[in-house]
Structures are given as C-alpha cells and as structure tokens.
Short mmCIF file of C-alpha atoms and ligand atoms in Angstrom, two decimals:
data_model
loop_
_atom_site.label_atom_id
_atom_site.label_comp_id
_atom_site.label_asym_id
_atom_site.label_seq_id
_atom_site.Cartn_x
_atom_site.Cartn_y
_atom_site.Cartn_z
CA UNK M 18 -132.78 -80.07 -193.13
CA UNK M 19 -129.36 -81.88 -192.85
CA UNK M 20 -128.39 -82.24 -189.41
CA UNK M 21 -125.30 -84.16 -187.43
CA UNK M 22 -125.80 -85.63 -183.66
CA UNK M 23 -123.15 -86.16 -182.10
CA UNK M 24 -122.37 -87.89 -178.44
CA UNK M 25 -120.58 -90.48 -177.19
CA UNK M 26 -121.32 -94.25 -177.26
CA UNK M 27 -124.03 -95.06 -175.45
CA UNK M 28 -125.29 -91.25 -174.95
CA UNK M 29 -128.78 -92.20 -177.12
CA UNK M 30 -127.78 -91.34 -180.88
CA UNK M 31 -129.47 -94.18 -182.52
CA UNK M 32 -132.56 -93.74 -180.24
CA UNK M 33 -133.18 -90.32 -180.34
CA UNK M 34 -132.57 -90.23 -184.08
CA UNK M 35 -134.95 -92.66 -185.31
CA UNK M 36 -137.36 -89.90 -183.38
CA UNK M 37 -135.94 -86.63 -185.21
CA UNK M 38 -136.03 -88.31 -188.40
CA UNK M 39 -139.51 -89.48 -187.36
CA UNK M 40 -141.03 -85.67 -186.89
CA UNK M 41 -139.29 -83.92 -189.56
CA UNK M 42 -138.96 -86.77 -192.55
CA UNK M 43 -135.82 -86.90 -192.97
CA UNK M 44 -133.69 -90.06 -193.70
CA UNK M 45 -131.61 -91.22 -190.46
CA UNK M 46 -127.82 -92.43 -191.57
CA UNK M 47 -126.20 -94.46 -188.98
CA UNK M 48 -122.78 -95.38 -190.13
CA UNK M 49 -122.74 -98.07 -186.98
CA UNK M 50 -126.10 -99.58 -188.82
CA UNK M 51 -124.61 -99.41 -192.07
CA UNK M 52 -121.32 -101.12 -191.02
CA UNK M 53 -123.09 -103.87 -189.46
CA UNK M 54 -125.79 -104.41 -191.99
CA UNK M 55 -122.26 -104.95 -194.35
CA UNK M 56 -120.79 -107.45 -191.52
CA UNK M 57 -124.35 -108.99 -192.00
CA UNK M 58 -124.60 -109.19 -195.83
CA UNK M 59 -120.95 -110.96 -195.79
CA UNK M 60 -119.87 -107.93 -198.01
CA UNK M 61 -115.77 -107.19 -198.70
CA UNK M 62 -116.12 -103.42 -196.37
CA UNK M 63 -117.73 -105.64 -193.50
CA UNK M 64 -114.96 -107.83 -193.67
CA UNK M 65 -112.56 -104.80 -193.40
CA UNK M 66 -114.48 -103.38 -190.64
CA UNK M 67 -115.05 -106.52 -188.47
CA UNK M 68 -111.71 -106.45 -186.51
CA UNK M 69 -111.69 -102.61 -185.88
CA UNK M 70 -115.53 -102.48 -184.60
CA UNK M 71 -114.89 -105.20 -181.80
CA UNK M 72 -111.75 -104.14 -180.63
CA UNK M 73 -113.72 -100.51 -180.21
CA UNK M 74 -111.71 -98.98 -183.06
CA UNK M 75 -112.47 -96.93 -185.38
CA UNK M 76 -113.12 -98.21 -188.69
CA UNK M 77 -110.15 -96.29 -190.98
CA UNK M 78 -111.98 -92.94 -192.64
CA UNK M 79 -111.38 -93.61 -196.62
CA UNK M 80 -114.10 -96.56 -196.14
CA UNK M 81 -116.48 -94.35 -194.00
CA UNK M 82 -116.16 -91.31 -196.07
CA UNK M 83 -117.20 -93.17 -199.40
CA UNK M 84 -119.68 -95.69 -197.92
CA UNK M 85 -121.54 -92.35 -195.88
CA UNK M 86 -120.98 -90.12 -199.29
CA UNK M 87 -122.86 -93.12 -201.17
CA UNK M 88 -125.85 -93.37 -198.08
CA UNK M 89 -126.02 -89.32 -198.49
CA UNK M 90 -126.67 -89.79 -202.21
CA UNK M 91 -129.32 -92.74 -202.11
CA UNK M 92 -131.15 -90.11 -199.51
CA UNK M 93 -132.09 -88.21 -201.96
CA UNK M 94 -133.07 -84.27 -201.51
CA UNK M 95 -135.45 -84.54 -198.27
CA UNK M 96 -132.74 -84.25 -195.77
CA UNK M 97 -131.12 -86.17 -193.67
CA UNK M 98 -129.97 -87.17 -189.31
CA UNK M 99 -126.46 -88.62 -189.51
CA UNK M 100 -125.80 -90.54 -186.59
CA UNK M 101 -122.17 -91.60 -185.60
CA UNK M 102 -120.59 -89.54 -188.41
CA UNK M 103 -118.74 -88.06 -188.58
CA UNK M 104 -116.65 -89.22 -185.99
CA UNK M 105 -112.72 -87.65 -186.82
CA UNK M 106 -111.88 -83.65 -187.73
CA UNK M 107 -110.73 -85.35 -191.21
CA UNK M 108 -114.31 -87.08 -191.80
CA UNK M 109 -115.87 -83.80 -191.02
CA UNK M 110 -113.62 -82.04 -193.26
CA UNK M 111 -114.37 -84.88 -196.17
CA UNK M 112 -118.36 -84.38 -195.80
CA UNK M 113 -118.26 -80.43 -195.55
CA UNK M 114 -116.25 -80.65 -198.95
CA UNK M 115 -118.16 -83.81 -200.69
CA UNK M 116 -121.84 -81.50 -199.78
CA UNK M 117 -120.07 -78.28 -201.16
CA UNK M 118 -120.32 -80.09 -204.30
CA UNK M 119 -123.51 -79.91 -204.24
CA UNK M 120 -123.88 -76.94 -203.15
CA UNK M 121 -125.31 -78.20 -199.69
CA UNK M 122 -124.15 -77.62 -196.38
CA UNK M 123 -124.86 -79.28 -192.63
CA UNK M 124 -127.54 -76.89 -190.64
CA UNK M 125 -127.21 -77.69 -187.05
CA UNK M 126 -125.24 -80.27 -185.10
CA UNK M 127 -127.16 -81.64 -181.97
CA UNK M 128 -124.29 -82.51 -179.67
CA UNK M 129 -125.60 -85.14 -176.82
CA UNK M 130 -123.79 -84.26 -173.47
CA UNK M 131 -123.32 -87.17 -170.85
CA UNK M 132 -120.57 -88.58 -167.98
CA UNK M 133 -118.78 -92.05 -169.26
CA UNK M 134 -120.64 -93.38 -165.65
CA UNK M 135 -123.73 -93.52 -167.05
CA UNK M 136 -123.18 -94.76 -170.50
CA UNK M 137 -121.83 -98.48 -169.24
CA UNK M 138 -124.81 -99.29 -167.42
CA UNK M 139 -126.98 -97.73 -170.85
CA UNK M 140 -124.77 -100.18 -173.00
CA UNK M 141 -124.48 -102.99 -170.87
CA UNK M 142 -128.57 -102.83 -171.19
CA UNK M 143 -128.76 -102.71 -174.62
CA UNK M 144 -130.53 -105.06 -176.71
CA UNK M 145 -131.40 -104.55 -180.11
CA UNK M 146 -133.69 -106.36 -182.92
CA UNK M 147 -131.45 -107.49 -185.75
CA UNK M 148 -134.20 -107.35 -188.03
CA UNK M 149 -135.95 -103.77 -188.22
CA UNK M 150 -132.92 -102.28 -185.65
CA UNK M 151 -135.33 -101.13 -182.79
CA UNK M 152 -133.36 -100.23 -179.96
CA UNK M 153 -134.48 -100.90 -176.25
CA UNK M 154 -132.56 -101.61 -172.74
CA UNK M 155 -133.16 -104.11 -170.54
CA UNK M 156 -135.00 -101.47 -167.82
CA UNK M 157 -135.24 -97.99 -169.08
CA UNK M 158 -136.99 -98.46 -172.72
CA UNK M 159 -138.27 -102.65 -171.68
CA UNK M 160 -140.10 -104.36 -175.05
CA UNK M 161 -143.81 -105.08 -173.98
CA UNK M 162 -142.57 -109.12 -173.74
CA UNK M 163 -138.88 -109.73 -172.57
CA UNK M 164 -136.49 -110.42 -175.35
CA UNK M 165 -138.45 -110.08 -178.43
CA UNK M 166 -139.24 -106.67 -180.20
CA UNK M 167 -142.30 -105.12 -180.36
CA UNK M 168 -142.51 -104.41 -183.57
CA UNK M 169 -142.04 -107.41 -185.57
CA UNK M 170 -141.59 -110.44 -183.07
CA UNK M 171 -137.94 -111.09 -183.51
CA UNK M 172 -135.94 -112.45 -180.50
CA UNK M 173 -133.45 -109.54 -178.89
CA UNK M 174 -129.95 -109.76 -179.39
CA UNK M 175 -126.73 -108.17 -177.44
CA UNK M 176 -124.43 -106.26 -179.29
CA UNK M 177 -121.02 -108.59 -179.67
CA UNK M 178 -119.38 -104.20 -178.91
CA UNK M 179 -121.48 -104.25 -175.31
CA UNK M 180 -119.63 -105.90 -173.10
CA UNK M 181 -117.71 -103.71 -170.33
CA UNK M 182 -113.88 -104.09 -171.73
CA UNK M 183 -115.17 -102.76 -175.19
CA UNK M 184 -117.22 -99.88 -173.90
CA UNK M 185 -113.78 -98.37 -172.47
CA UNK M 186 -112.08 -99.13 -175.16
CA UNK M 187 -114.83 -97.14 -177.57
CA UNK M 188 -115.07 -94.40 -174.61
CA UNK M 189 -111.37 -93.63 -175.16
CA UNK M 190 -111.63 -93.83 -178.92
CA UNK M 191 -114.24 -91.16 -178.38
CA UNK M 192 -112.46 -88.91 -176.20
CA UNK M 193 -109.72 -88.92 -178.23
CA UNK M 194 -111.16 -88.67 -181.86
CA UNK M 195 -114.62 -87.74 -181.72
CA UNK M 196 -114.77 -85.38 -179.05
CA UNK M 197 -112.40 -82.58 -181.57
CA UNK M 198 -115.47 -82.83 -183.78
CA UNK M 199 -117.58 -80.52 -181.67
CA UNK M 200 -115.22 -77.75 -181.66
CA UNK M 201 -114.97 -77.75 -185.53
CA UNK M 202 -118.02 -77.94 -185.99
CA UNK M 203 -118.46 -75.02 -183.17
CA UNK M 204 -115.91 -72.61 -185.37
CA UNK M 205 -119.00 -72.53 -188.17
CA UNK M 206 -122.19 -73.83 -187.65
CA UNK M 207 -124.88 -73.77 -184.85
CA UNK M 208 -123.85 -77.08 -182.50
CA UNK M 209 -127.11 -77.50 -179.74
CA UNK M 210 -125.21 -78.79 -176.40
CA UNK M 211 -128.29 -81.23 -175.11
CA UNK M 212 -128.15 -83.08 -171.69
CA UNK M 213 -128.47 -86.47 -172.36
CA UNK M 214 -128.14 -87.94 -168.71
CA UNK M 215 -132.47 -87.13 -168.84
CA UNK M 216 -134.52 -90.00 -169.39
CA UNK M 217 -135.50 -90.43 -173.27
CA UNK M 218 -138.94 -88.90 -173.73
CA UNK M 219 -136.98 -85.43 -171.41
CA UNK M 220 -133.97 -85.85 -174.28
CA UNK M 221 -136.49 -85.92 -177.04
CA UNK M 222 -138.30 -82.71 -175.90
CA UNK M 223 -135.02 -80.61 -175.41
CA UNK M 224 -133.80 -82.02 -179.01
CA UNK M 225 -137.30 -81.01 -180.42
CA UNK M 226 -137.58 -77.76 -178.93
CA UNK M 227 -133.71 -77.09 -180.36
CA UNK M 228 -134.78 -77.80 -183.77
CA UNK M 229 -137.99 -76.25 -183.70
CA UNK M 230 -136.21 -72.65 -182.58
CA UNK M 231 -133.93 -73.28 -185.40
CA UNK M 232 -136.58 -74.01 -188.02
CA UNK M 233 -138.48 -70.97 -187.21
CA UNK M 234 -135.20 -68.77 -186.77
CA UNK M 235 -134.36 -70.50 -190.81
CA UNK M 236 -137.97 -69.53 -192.18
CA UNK M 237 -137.52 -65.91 -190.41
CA UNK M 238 -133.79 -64.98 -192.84
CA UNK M 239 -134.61 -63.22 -196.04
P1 AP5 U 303 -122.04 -97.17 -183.58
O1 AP5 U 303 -123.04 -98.20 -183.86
O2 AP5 U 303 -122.19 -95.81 -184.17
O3 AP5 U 303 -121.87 -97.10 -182.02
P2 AP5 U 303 -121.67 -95.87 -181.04
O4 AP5 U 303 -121.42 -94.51 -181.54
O5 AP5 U 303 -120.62 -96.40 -180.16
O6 AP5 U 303 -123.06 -95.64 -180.51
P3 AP5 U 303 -124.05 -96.70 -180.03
O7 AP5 U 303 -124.85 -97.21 -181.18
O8 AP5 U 303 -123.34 -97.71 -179.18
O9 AP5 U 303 -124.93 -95.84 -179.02
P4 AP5 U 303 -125.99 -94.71 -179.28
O10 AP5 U 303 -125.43 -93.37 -178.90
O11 AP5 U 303 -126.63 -94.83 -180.63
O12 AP5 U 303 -127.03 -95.10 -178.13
P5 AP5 U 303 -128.44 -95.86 -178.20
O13 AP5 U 303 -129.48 -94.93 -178.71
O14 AP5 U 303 -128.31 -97.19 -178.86
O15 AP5 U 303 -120.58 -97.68 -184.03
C1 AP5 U 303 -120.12 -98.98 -183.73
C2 AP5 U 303 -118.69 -99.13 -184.28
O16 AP5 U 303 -118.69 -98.94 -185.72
C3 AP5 U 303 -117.67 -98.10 -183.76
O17 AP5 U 303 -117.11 -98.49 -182.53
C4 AP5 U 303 -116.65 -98.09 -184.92
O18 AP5 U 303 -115.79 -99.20 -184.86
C5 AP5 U 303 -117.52 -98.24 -186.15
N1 AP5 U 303 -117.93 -96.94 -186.71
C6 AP5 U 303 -119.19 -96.43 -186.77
N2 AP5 U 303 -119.18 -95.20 -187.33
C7 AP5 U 303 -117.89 -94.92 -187.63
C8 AP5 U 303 -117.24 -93.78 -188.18
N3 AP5 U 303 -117.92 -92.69 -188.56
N4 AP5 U 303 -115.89 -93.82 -188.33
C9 AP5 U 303 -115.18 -94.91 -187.97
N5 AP5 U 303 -115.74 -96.02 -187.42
C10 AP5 U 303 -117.08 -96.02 -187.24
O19 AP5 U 303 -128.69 -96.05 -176.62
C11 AP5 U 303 -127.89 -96.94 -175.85
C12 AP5 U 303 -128.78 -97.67 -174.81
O20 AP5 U 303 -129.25 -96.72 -173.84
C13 AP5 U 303 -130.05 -98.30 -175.41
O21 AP5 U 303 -130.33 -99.49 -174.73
C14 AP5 U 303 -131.15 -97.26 -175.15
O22 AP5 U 303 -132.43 -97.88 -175.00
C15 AP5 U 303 -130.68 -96.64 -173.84
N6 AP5 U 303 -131.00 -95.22 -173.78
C16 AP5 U 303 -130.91 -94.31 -174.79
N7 AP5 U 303 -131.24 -93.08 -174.35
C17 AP5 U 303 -131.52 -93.21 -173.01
C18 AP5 U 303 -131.91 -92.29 -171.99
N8 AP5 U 303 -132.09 -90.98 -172.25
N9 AP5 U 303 -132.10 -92.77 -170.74
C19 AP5 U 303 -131.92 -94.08 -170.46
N10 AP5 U 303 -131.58 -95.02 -171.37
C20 AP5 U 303 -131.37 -94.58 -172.65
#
C-alpha cells in the first residue's frame, strides 16, 4: 500500500504515521526527517535547505523531488506512508510521473483536517528525541520522565521551526502551497478527510478504520 497524509503543520503527520506504518509495515518517509537528518549529517542538500526550513519556507522542489524519489527507491516493494510530501501541485505531479515508471501509483491520501488555533499550542509543545525521532508534547503525549524519551534515554529537544513567529510563517506557506494538493489529489484518487482536532489515540482509530474500509474494498475488485 502506498499512501500520502497530508495536513498542516502541527495537525499530527509525523505522529500518526509512525502508527500507520506501524500496523500495516510499510516504510514511513518524512521529507521534514529526512531534511533534518541532512542538516544533521553536515551534508551539501542540508546546507541548501537550512535557510528555507527556519524562515518556514519551503525547501525549492528539484531537491525534494530527487531526495523523496531516492527514499521511495531505498523502500523497496513493501509500501510506503509519505509524510510532508508532497507539499506543491508540481511535487505531486513529479511523484505521480516518477511511480508511473514503475508502473506504481499512490492508493489513498489521508488528508488531516484541523483550525490554525489549535496547531500553535500542538507546536509550541513539541519536543522531540534527536536520536530515534519519537515525538511527544509537553502535556498531551508527556514522556514517562520530563525531558528525556522513553525509548532510548536521550534528553528532549525543541524544534529550532517551533517557536510562534515561525509557525505563522509555515501556516501561510501551507495555505498557500500545500493546501492545492488536496484538490489534485481529489480529481483522481480516494483522499480520506480525517478530523484531527481529536486527541491522538481518537485520530488513530478514524485513520485505521479509513484504511481498513479501503483494504477490504481493494481485496473485494476483480
Ligand atoms: P516537516 O518536518 O514536515 O514539518 P511540518 O509539515 O511543518 O509538520 P510537523 O513535523 O511540524 O508536524 P506534524 O504534522 O508531523 O505533527 P506532529 O505529529 O509532530 O517540515 C519542516 C520543514 O522542512 C518545512 O517547513 C520545509 O521548510 C521543509 N520541508 C519538508 N518537506 C518539504 C517538502 N515536501 N517540500 C518543501 N519543503 C519541505 O505533532 C505536533 C505536536 O502535536 C507533537 O508534540 C504531538 O505530540 C502533538 N500531537 C499530535 N497529534 C495530536 C493530537 N491528536 N492531539 C494533541 N496533540 C497532538
């Protein structure tokens, strides 16, 4: 299964795709994870993608496209959950025509629905582990001690994208260049609207219940 979720910054991507890639096996793409594991690694694309990322920018699409065409490919054949692309009408265009070549196409876009409101207070909260990239906030998903993950030990950081100023900035970014995605994606292919203002066991349940109608309704065509 090859699936896109889409949503605004902040609506739960990275969180509630570690959990579909978790049920169904599939391999969970983050271009945000990606970029910043580059910005880590001191690599020439982090250093391209640096000033765009904390200005809440988008990183220009002839470096997305080829570093997400190379993720797809290491993937393999199981399937995959990309998360934050893609994020322009042109990047969706570039994927649809790179998987052609394969002969593969996307099977359902999960589209997470939310009000800007909520989504500062969600990022503000944020705090991540920059070793395995767990994801918690500060009190709706707490780590079992304060600052340091659960799963490895490693003190919590803030993202340097986080703070209020940047938020709007990335907001209006997505309004402006992300939000067209859903409606081209609507034109062909079965997009799930999900309401993301739940709490994140409520958005896991109406993403799994989605996918599992879809699965079924897949096995059921001749
Ligand atoms: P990226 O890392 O993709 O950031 P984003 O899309 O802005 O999304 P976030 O990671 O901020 O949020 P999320 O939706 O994953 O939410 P999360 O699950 O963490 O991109 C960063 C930058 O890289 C971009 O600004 C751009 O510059 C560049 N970039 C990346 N991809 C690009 C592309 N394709 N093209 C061009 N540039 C690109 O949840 C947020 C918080 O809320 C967490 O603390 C979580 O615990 C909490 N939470 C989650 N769900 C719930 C819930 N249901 N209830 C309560 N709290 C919740």
């Amino acid at each position: 299964m090859r699936i896109v979720l889409l949503g605004a910054p902040g609506a739960g991507k990275g969180t509630q795709c570690k959990r579909i890639a978790g049920r169904y096996g599939l391999a969970h793409l983050s271009s945000g994870d990606i970029l910043r594991a580059e910005r880590a690694a001191g690599s020439e694309l982090g250093g391209k993608a640096r000033q765009f990322m904390d200005s809440g920018a988008l990183v220009p699409d002839e470096l997305i496209v080829e570093m997400m065409a190379a993720a797809i490919n290491k993937a393999g054949r199981n399937g995959f959950v990309l998360d934050g692309f893609p994020r322009t009408v042109n990047q969706a265009v570039e994927l649809d025509k790179y998987m052609a070549g394969d002969g593969l196409k996307i099977d359902a876009v999960l589209n997470l629905v939310i009000d800007d409101e909520m989504i500062a207070a969600r990022m503000t909260g944020r705090r991540s582990c920059p070793k395995c990239g767990a994801v918690y906030h500060i009190e709706n998903l707490k780590p079992k001690v304060d600052g340091i993950c659960d799963n490895d030990g490693t003190g919590l950081i803030q993202r340097p994208d986080d703070t209020l100023e940047v938020v709007k900035k990335r907001l209006e970014t997505y309004h402006r260049q992300t939000e067209p995605v859903v409606d081209y994606y609507r034109k062909s292919i079965a997009v799930y609207d999900i309401n993301a203002s739940e709490d994140v066991e409520k958005v896991s349940s109406l993403i799994l219940e989605k996918l599992g109608a879809f699965v079924s309704s897949a096995k059921r065509e001749p």
